[in-house]
Short mmCIF file of C-alpha atoms and ligand atoms in Angstrom, two decimals:
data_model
loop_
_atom_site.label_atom_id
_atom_site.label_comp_id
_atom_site.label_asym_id
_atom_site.label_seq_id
_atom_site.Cartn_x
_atom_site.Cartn_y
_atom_site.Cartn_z
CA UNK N 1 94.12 123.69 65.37
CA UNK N 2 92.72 120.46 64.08
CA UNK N 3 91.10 120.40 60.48
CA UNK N 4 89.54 117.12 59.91
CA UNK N 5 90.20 116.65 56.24
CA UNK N 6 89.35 113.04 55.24
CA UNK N 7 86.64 111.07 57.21
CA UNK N 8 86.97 107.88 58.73
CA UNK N 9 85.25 104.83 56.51
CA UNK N 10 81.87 103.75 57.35
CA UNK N 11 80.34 100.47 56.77
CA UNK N 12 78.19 101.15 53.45
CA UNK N 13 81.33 102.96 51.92
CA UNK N 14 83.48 99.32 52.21
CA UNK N 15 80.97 97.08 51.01
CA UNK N 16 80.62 99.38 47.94
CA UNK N 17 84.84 99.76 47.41
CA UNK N 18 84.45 95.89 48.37
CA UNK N 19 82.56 95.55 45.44
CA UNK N 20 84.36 97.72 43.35
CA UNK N 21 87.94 95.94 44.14
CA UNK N 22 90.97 97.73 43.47
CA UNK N 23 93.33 98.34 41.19
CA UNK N 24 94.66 99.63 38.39
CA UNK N 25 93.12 97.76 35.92
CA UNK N 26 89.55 98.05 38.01
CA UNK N 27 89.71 101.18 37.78
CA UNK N 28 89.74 101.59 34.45
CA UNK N 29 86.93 99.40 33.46
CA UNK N 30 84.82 101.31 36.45
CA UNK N 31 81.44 102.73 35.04
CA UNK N 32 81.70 107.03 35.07
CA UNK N 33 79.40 106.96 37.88
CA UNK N 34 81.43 105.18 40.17
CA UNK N 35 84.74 107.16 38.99
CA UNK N 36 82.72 110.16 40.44
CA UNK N 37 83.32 108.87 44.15
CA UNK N 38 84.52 112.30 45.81
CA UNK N 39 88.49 111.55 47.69
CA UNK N 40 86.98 112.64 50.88
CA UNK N 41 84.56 109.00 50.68
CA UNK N 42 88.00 107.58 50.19
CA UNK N 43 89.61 105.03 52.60
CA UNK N 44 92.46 107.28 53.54
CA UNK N 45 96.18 105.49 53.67
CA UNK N 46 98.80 108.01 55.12
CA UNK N 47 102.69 107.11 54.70
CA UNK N 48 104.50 108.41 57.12
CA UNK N 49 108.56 108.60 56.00
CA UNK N 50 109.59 109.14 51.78
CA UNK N 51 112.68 106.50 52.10
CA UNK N 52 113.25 103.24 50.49
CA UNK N 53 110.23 101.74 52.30
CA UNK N 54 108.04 104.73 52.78
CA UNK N 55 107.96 106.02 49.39
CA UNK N 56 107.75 102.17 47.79
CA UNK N 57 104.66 101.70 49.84
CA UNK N 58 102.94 104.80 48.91
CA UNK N 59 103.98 104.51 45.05
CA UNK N 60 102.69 100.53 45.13
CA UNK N 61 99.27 101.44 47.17
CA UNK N 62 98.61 103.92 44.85
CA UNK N 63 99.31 102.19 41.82
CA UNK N 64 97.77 98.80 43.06
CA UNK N 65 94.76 101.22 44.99
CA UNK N 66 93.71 102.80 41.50
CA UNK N 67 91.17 105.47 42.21
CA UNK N 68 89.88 103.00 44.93
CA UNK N 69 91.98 104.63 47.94
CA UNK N 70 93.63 108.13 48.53
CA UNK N 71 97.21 107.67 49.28
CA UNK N 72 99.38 110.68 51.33
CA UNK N 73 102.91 110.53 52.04
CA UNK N 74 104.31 113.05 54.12
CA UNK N 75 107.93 113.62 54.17
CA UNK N 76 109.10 117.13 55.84
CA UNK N 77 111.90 116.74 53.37
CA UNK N 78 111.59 117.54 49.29
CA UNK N 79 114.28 115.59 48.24
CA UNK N 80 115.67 112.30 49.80
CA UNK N 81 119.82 111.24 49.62
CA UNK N 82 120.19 107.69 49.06
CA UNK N 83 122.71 106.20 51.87
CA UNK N 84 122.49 103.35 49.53
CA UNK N 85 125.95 104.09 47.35
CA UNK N 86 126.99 107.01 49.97
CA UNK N 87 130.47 105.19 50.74
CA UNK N 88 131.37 106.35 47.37
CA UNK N 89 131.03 110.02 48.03
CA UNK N 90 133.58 109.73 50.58
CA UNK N 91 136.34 108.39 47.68
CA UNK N 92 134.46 110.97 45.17
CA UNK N 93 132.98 108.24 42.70
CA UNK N 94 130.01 109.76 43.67
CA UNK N 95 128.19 112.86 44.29
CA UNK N 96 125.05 113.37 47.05
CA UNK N 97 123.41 115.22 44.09
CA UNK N 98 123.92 111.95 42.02
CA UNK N 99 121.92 110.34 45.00
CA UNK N 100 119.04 112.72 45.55
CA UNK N 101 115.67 111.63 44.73
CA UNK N 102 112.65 114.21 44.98
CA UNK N 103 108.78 112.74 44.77
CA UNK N 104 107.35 114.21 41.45
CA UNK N 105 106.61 110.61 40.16
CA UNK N 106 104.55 110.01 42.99
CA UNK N 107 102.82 112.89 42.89
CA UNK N 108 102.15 112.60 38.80
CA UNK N 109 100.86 108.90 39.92
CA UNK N 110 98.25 110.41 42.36
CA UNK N 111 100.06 110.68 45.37
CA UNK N 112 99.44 113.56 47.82
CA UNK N 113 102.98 114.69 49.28
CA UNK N 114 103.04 116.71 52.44
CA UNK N 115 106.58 118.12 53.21
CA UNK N 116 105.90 118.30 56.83
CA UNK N 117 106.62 115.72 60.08
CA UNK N 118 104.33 113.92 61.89
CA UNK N 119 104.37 114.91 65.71
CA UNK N 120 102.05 112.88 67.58
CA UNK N 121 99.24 109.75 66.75
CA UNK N 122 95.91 109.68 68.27
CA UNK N 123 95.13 105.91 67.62
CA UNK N 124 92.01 105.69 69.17
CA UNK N 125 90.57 109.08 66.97
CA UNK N 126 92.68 107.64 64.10
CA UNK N 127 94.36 111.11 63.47
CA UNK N 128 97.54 112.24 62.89
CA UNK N 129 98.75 115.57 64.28
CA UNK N 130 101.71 117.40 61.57
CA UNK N 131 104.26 119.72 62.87
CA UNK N 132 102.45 122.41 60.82
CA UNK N 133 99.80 122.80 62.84
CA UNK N 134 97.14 120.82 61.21
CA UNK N 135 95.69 117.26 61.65
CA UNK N 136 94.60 114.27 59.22
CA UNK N 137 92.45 111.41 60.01
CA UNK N 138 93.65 107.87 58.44
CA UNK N 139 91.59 104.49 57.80
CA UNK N 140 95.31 102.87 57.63
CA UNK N 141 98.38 104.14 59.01
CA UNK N 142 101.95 102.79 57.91
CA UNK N 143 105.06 104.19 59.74
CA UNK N 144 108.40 104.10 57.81
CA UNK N 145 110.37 106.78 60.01
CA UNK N 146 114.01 104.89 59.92
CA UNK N 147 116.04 105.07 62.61
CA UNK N 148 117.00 107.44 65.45
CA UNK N 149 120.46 107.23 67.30
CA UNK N 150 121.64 106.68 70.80
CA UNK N 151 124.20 109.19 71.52
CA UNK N 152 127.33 108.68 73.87
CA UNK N 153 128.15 111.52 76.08
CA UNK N 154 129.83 114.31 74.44
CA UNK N 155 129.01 113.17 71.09
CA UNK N 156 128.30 116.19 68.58
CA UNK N 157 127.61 115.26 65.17
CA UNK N 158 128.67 118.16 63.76
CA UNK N 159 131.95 117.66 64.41
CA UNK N 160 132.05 114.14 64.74
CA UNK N 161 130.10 113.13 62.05
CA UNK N 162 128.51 109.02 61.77
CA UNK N 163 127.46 110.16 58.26
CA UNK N 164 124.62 107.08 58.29
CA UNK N 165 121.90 109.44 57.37
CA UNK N 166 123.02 110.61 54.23
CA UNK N 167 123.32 113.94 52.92
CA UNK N 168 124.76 116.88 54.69
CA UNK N 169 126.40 114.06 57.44
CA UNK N 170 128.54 112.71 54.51
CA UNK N 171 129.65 115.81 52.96
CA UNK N 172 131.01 116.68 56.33
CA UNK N 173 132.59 113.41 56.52
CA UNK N 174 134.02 113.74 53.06
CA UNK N 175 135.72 116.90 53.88
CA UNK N 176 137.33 116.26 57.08
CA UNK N 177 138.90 113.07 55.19
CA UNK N 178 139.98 115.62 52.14
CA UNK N 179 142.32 117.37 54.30
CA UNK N 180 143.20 114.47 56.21
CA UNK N 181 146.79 114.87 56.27
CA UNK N 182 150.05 112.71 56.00
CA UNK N 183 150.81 109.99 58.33
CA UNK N 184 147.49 111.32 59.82
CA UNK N 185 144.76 108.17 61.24
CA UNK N 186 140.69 107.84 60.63
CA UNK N 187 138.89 106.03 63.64
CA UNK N 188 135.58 104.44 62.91
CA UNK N 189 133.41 102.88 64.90
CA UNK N 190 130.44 100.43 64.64
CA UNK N 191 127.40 100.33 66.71
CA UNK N 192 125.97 97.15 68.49
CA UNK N 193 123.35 95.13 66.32
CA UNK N 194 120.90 95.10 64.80
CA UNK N 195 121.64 98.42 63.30
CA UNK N 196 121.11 100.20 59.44
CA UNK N 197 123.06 97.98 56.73
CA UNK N 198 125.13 95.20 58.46
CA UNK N 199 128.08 95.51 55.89
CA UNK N 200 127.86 99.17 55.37
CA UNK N 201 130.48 100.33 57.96
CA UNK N 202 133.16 97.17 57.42
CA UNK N 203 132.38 98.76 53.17
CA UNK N 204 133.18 102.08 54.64
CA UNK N 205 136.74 101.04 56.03
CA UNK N 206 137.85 99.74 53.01
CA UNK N 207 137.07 102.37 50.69
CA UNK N 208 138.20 104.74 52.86
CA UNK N 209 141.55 102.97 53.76
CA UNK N 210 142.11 102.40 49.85
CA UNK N 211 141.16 106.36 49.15
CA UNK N 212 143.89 107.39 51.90
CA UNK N 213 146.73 105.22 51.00
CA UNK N 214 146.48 103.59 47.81
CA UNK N 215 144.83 106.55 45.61
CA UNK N 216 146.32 109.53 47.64
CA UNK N 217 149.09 107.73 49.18
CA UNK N 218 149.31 109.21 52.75
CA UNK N 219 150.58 106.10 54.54
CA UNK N 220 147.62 107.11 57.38
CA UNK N 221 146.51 104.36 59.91
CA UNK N 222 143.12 103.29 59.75
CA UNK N 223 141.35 101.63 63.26
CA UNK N 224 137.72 100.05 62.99
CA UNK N 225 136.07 99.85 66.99
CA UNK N 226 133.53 97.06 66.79
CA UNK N 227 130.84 96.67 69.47
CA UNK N 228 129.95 93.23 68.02
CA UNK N 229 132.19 90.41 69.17
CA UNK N 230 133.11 89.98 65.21
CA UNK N 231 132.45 91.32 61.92
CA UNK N 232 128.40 91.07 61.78
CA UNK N 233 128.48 89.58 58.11
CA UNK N 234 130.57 88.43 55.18
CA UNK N 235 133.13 87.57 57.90
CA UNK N 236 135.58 85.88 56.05
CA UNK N 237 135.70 88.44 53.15
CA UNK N 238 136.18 91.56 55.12
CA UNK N 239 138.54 90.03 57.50
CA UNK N 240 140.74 89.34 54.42
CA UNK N 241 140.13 92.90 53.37
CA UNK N 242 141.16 94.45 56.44
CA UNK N 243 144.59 92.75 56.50
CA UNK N 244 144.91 93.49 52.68
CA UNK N 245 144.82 97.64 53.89
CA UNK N 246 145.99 97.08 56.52
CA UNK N 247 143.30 98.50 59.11
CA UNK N 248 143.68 97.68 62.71
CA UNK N 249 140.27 95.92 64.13
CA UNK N 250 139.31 95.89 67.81
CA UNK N 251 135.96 93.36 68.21
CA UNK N 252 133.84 94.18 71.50
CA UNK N 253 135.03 97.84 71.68
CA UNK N 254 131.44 99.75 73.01
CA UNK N 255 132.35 103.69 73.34
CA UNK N 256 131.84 105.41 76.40
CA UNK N 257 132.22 108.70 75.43
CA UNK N 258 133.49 111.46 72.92
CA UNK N 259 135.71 114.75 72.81
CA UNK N 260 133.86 115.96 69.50
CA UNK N 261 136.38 119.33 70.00
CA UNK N 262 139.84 117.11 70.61
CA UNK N 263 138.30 114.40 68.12
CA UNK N 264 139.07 111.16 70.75
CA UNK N 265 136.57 108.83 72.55
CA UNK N 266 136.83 106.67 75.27
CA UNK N 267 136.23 103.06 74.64
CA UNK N 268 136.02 99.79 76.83
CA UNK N 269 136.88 96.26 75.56
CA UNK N 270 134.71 93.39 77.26
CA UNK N 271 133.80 95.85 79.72
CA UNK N 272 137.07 96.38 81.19
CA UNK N 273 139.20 99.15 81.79
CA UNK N 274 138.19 102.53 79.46
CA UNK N 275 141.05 103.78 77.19
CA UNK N 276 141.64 106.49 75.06
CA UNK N 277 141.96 107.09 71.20
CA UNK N 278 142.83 110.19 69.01
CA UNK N 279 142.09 110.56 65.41
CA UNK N 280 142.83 113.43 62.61
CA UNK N 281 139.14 112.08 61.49
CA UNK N 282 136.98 110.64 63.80
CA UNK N 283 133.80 108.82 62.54
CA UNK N 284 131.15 107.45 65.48
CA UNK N 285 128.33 105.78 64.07
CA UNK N 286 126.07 105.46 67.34
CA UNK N 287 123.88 102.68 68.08
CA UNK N 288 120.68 102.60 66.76
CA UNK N 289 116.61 102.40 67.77
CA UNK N 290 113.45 102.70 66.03
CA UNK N 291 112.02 106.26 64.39
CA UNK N 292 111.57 108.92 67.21
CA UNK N 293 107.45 109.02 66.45
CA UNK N 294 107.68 104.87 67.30
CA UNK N 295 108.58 105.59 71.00
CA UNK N 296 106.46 109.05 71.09
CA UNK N 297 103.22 106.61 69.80
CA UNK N 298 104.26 104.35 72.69
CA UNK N 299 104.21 101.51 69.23
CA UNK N 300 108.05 100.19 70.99
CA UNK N 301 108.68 97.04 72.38
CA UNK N 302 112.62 97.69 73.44
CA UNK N 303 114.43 99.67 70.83
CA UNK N 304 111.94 98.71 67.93
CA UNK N 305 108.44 98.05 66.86
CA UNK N 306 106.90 94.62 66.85
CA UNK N 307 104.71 93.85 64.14
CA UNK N 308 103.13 91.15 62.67
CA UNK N 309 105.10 90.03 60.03
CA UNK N 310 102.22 89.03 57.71
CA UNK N 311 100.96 92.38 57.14
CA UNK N 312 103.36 94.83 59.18
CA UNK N 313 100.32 96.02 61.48
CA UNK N 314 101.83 96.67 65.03
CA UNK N 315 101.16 93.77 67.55
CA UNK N 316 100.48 97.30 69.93
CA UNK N 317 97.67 98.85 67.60
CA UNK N 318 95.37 97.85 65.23
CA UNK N 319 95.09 100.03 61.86
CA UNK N 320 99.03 100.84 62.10
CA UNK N 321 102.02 99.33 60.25
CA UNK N 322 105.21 99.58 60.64
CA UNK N 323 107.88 98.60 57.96
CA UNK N 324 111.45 99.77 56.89
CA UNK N 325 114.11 100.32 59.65
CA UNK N 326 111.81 100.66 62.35
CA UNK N 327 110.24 97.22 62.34
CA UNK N 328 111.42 94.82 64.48
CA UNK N 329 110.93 91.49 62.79
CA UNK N 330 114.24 90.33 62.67
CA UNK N 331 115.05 91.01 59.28
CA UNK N 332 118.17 92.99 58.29
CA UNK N 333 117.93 97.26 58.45
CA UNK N 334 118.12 98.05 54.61
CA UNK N 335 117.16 99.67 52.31
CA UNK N 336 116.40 96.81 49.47
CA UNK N 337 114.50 94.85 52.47
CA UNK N 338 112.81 97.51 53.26
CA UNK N 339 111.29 97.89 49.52
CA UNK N 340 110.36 94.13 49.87
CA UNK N 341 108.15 94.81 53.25
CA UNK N 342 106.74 97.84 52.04
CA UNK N 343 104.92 95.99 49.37
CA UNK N 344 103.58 93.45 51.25
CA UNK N 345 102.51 95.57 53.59
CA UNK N 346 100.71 97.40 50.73
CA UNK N 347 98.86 94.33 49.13
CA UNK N 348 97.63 93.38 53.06
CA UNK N 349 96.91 97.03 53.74
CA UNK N 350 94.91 97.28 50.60
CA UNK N 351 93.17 93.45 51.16
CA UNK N 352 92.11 93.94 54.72
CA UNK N 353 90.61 97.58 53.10
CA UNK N 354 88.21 94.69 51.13
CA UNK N 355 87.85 92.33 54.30
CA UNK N 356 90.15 89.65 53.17
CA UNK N 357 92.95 88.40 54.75
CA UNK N 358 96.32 89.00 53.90
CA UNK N 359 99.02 86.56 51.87
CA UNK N 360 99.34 83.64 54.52
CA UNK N 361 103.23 82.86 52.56
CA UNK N 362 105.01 86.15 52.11
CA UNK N 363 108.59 86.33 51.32
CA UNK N 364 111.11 89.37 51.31
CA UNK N 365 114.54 89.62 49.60
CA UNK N 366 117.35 91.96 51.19
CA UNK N 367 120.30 92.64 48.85
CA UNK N 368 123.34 94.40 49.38
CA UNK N 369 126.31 95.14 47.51
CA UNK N 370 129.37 96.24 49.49
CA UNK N 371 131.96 98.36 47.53
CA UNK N 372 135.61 97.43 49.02
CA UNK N 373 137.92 99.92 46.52
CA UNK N 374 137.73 101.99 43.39
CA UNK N 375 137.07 99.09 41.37
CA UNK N 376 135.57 96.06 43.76
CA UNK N 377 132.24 95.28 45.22
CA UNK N 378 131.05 91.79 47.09
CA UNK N 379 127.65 91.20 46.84
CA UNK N 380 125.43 89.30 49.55
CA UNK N 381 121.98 88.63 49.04
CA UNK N 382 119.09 86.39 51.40
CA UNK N 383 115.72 85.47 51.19
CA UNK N 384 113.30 85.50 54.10
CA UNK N 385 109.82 83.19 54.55
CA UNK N 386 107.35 83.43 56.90
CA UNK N 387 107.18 80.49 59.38
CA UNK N 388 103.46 79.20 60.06
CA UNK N 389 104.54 77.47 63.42
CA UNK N 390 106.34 80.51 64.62
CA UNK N 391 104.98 83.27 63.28
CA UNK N 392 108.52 85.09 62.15
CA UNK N 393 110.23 85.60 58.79
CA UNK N 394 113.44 82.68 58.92
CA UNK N 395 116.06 83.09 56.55
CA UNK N 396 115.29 80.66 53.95
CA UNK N 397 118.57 78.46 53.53
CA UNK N 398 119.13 76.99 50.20
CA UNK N 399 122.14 75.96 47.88
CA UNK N 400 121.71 79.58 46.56
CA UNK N 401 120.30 81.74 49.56
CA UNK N 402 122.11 83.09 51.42
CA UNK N 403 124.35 83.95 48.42
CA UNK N 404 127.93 85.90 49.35
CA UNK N 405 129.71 86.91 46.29
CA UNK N 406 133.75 87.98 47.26
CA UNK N 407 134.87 91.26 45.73
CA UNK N 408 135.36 91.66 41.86
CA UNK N 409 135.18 94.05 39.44
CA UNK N 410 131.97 92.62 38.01
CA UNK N 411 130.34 92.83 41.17
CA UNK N 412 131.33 96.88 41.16
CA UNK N 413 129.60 97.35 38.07
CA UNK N 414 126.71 94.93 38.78
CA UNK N 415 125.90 97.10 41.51
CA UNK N 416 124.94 99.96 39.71
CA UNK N 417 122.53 97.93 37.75
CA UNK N 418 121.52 96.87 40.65
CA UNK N 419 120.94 100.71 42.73
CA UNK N 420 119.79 101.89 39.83
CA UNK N 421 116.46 99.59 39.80
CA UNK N 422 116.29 99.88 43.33
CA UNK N 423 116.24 103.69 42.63
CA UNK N 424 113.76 103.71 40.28
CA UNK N 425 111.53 100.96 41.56
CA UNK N 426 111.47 102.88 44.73
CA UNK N 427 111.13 106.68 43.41
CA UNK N 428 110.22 106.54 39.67
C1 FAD Q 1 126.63 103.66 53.96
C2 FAD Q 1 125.33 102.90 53.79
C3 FAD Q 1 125.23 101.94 52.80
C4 FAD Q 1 124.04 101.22 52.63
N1 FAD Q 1 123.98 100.25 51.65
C5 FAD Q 1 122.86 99.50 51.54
C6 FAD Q 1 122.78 98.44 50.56
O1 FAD Q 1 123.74 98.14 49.82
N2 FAD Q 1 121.61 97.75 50.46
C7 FAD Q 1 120.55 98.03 51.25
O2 FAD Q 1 119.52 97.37 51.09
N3 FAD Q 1 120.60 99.00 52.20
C8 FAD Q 1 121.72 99.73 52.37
N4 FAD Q 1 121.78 100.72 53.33
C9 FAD Q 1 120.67 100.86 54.31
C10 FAD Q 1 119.52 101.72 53.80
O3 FAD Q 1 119.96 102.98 53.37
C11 FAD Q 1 118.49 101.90 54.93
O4 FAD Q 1 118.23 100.65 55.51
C12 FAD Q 1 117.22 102.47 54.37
O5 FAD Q 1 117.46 103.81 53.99
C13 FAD Q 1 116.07 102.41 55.37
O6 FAD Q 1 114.90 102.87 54.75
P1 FAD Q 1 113.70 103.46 55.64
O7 FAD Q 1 112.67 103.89 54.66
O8 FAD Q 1 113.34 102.52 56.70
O9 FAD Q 1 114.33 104.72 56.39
P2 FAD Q 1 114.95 106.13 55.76
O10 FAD Q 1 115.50 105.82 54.44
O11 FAD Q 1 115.81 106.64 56.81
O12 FAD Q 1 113.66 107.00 55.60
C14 FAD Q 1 112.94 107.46 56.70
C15 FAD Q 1 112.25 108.77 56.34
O13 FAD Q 1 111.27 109.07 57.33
C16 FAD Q 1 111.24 110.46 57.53
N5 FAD Q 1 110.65 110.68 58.86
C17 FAD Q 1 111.16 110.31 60.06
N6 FAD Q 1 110.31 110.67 61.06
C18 FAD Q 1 109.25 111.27 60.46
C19 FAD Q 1 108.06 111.89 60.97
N7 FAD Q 1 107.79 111.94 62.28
N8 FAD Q 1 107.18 112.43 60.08
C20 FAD Q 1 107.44 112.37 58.74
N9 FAD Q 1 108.55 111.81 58.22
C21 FAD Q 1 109.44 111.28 59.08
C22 FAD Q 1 112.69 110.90 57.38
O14 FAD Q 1 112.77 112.27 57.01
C23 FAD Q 1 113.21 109.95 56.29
O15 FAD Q 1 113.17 110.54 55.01
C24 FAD Q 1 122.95 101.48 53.49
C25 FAD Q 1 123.04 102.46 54.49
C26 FAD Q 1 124.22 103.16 54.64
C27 FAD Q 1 124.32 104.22 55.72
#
């Protein structure tokens, strides 16, 4: 059944919110009249998605909206696991509890939450259909639905676990590598690119390596599959890190298929002849594609979702805009990056809702801090312009951007500082 809850703007309503502005600090010098504007004459901005980009967009369009816009998120789950930091669960310097983030603050800011999934777009109505039955209509529309996976044959992530969603996925993998046993191996493998953080699985093979043999001491074998032709970033660094544990690394390795019972996959090297590999724990992280809802609102172009890079709105449909893991601008899959698009898309979002035109210069900032043991973390961090003659974000490259920091112990505890803003900028 559809219920029609918020209307779709009209003409006289824009001029007066035009003339009104928005904002915080608008709103609070608005006569008590004008306060009395009823939600449902509201321009109506639904977030689709409560991760790093998601839930930064809603919290920053609310708080930047004032009373001038309604703001709904919906999220079918109530409390999000960070993947950011989710390595460390596996070597048990942190929890998924210690990583869970629910959405009170957004609600207490003025936030409507709706734990439920968005099933299908009607773009031309400007409605939203939810998995619960009902329907919303929408003035804007941004989608922040992460990423979906490509599974190979055979591949059961419930046995075999990738663990890049985090949450129940790396509590699995954490205790299949607990009872990892002596002299036993761990196979990972790493997708094609682009796929979610760049350093995150080459982070992964060193903390898990350095849990196995230098903390427990089982003398296991650790063997990293890479689709890419070479480790995707910070090259140097975790080359040097792999022959310091020791882990056996096979470039342009795709997977062809997996045994989730027998644990083994077949893989082929430069296309040529499939083999086979065992493993006491086997960890596939597939490739990667846009959100699910992306493809089913036909908002693709290949794996991902084009988008204009000034403002996020699809090139494929006008009122919608697409930021986080799902976009397809170029820029690097993360989580940090993702907090950096989500608020420009919120200022353009909330500029075009006054008729002007959004920030002709934006730039973005991803950040990532890769722990490599108990005690070590590198650090690589880039800065992203948009080009006027070509219309993409470029890597802006400086004396200090892109910055690559090799591991140290300050680095491992500048991280934390680090999450922890990201944390709170994004859900407090
Ligand atoms: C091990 C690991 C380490 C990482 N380390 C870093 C790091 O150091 N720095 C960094 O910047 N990034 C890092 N990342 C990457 C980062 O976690 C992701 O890039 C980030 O989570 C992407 O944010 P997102 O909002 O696009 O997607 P997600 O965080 O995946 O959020 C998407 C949300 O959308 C919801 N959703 C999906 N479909 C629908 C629908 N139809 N209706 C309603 N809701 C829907 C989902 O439930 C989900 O909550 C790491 C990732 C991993 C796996």
């Amino acid at each position: 059944m559809k219920t029609k809850t918020l209307s779709t703007a009209n003409f006289s309503r824009r001029s007066f919110l035009k003339s009104l502005g928005f904002g915080a600090a608008t709103a609070i010098g608005l006569p008590v009249a004008m306060q009395s504007v009823s939600a449902a004459e509201l321009p109506h901005i639904i977030v689709v998605g409560g991760g790093f980009a998601g839930a930064t967009a809603a919290k920053y369009l609310q708080m930047w909206g004032g009373i001038g816009v309604q703001v709904t998120l919906i999220e079918p789950n109530e409390n999000y696991v960070s993947p950011i930091l989710s390595n460390l669960v596996l070597n048990g310097q942190k929890t998924t509890d210690s990583l869970t983030f629910g959405y009170q603050d957004h609600q207490n800011r003025g936030v409507r939450i709706l734990h439920t999934s968005v099933s299908s777009i009607d773009k031309n109505n400007q409605t939203v259909a939810l998995s619960n039955g009902q329907a919303l209509s929408y003035d804007r529309l941004i989608l922040a639905p992460g990423i979906e996976f490509d599974f190979v044959a055979g591949h059961d992530e419930n046995k075999v676990p990738h663990a890049w969603k985090a949450g129940v996925q790396t509590n699995l993998l954490k205790t299949q590598l607990d009872s990892l046993p002596a002299g036993g191996s761990f196979v990972l493998t790493i997708p094609a690119a682009p796929y979610r953080c760049p350093p995150g699985p080459y982070e992964r093979a060193c903390v898990v390596a350095d849990q196995l043999n230098n903390v427990r001491g089982l003398g296991a074998s650790v063997t990293v599959l890479d689709e890419n032709p070479n480790f995707t970033v910070e090259a140097e660094t975790f080359a040097a890190q792999f022959a310091r544990y020791g882990i056996a690394y096979i470039p342009n390795a795709r997977v062809t298929s997996v045994n989730s019972e027998a644990k083994s996959l077949t893989y082929s090297v430069n296309g040529g002849a499939e083999q086979m590999l065992s493993a006491s724990v086997l960890n596939v992280i597939p490739n990667q594609k846009a959100g699910q809802i992306i493809f089913d609102a036909g908002l693709n172009s290949g794996n991902w979702a084009p988008v204009n890079p000034l403002n996020y709105e699809s090139t494929l449909a006008s009122n919608i805009y697409v930021i986080g893991d799902s976009q397809g601008t170029g820029q690097p899959k993360a989580g940090h990056i993702g907090n950096s698009e989500a608020k420009v898309c919120a200022d353009a979002v909330l500029r075009s809702l006054s008729g002007l035109a959004p920030d002709p210069a934006p730039k973005t900032n991803s950040a990532c801090y890769s722990p490599v043991s108990r005690t070590e973390a590198t650090w690589l961090t880039a800065v992203y312009e948009f080009n006027a003659s070509t219309g993409q974000m470029q890597l802006v490259s400086t004396e200090n951007y892109p910055y690559a920091s090799a591991p140290s112990t300050r680095n491992y505890g500048d991280m934390f500082n680090w999450a922890g803003n990201l944390f709170d900028d994004t859900f407090g």
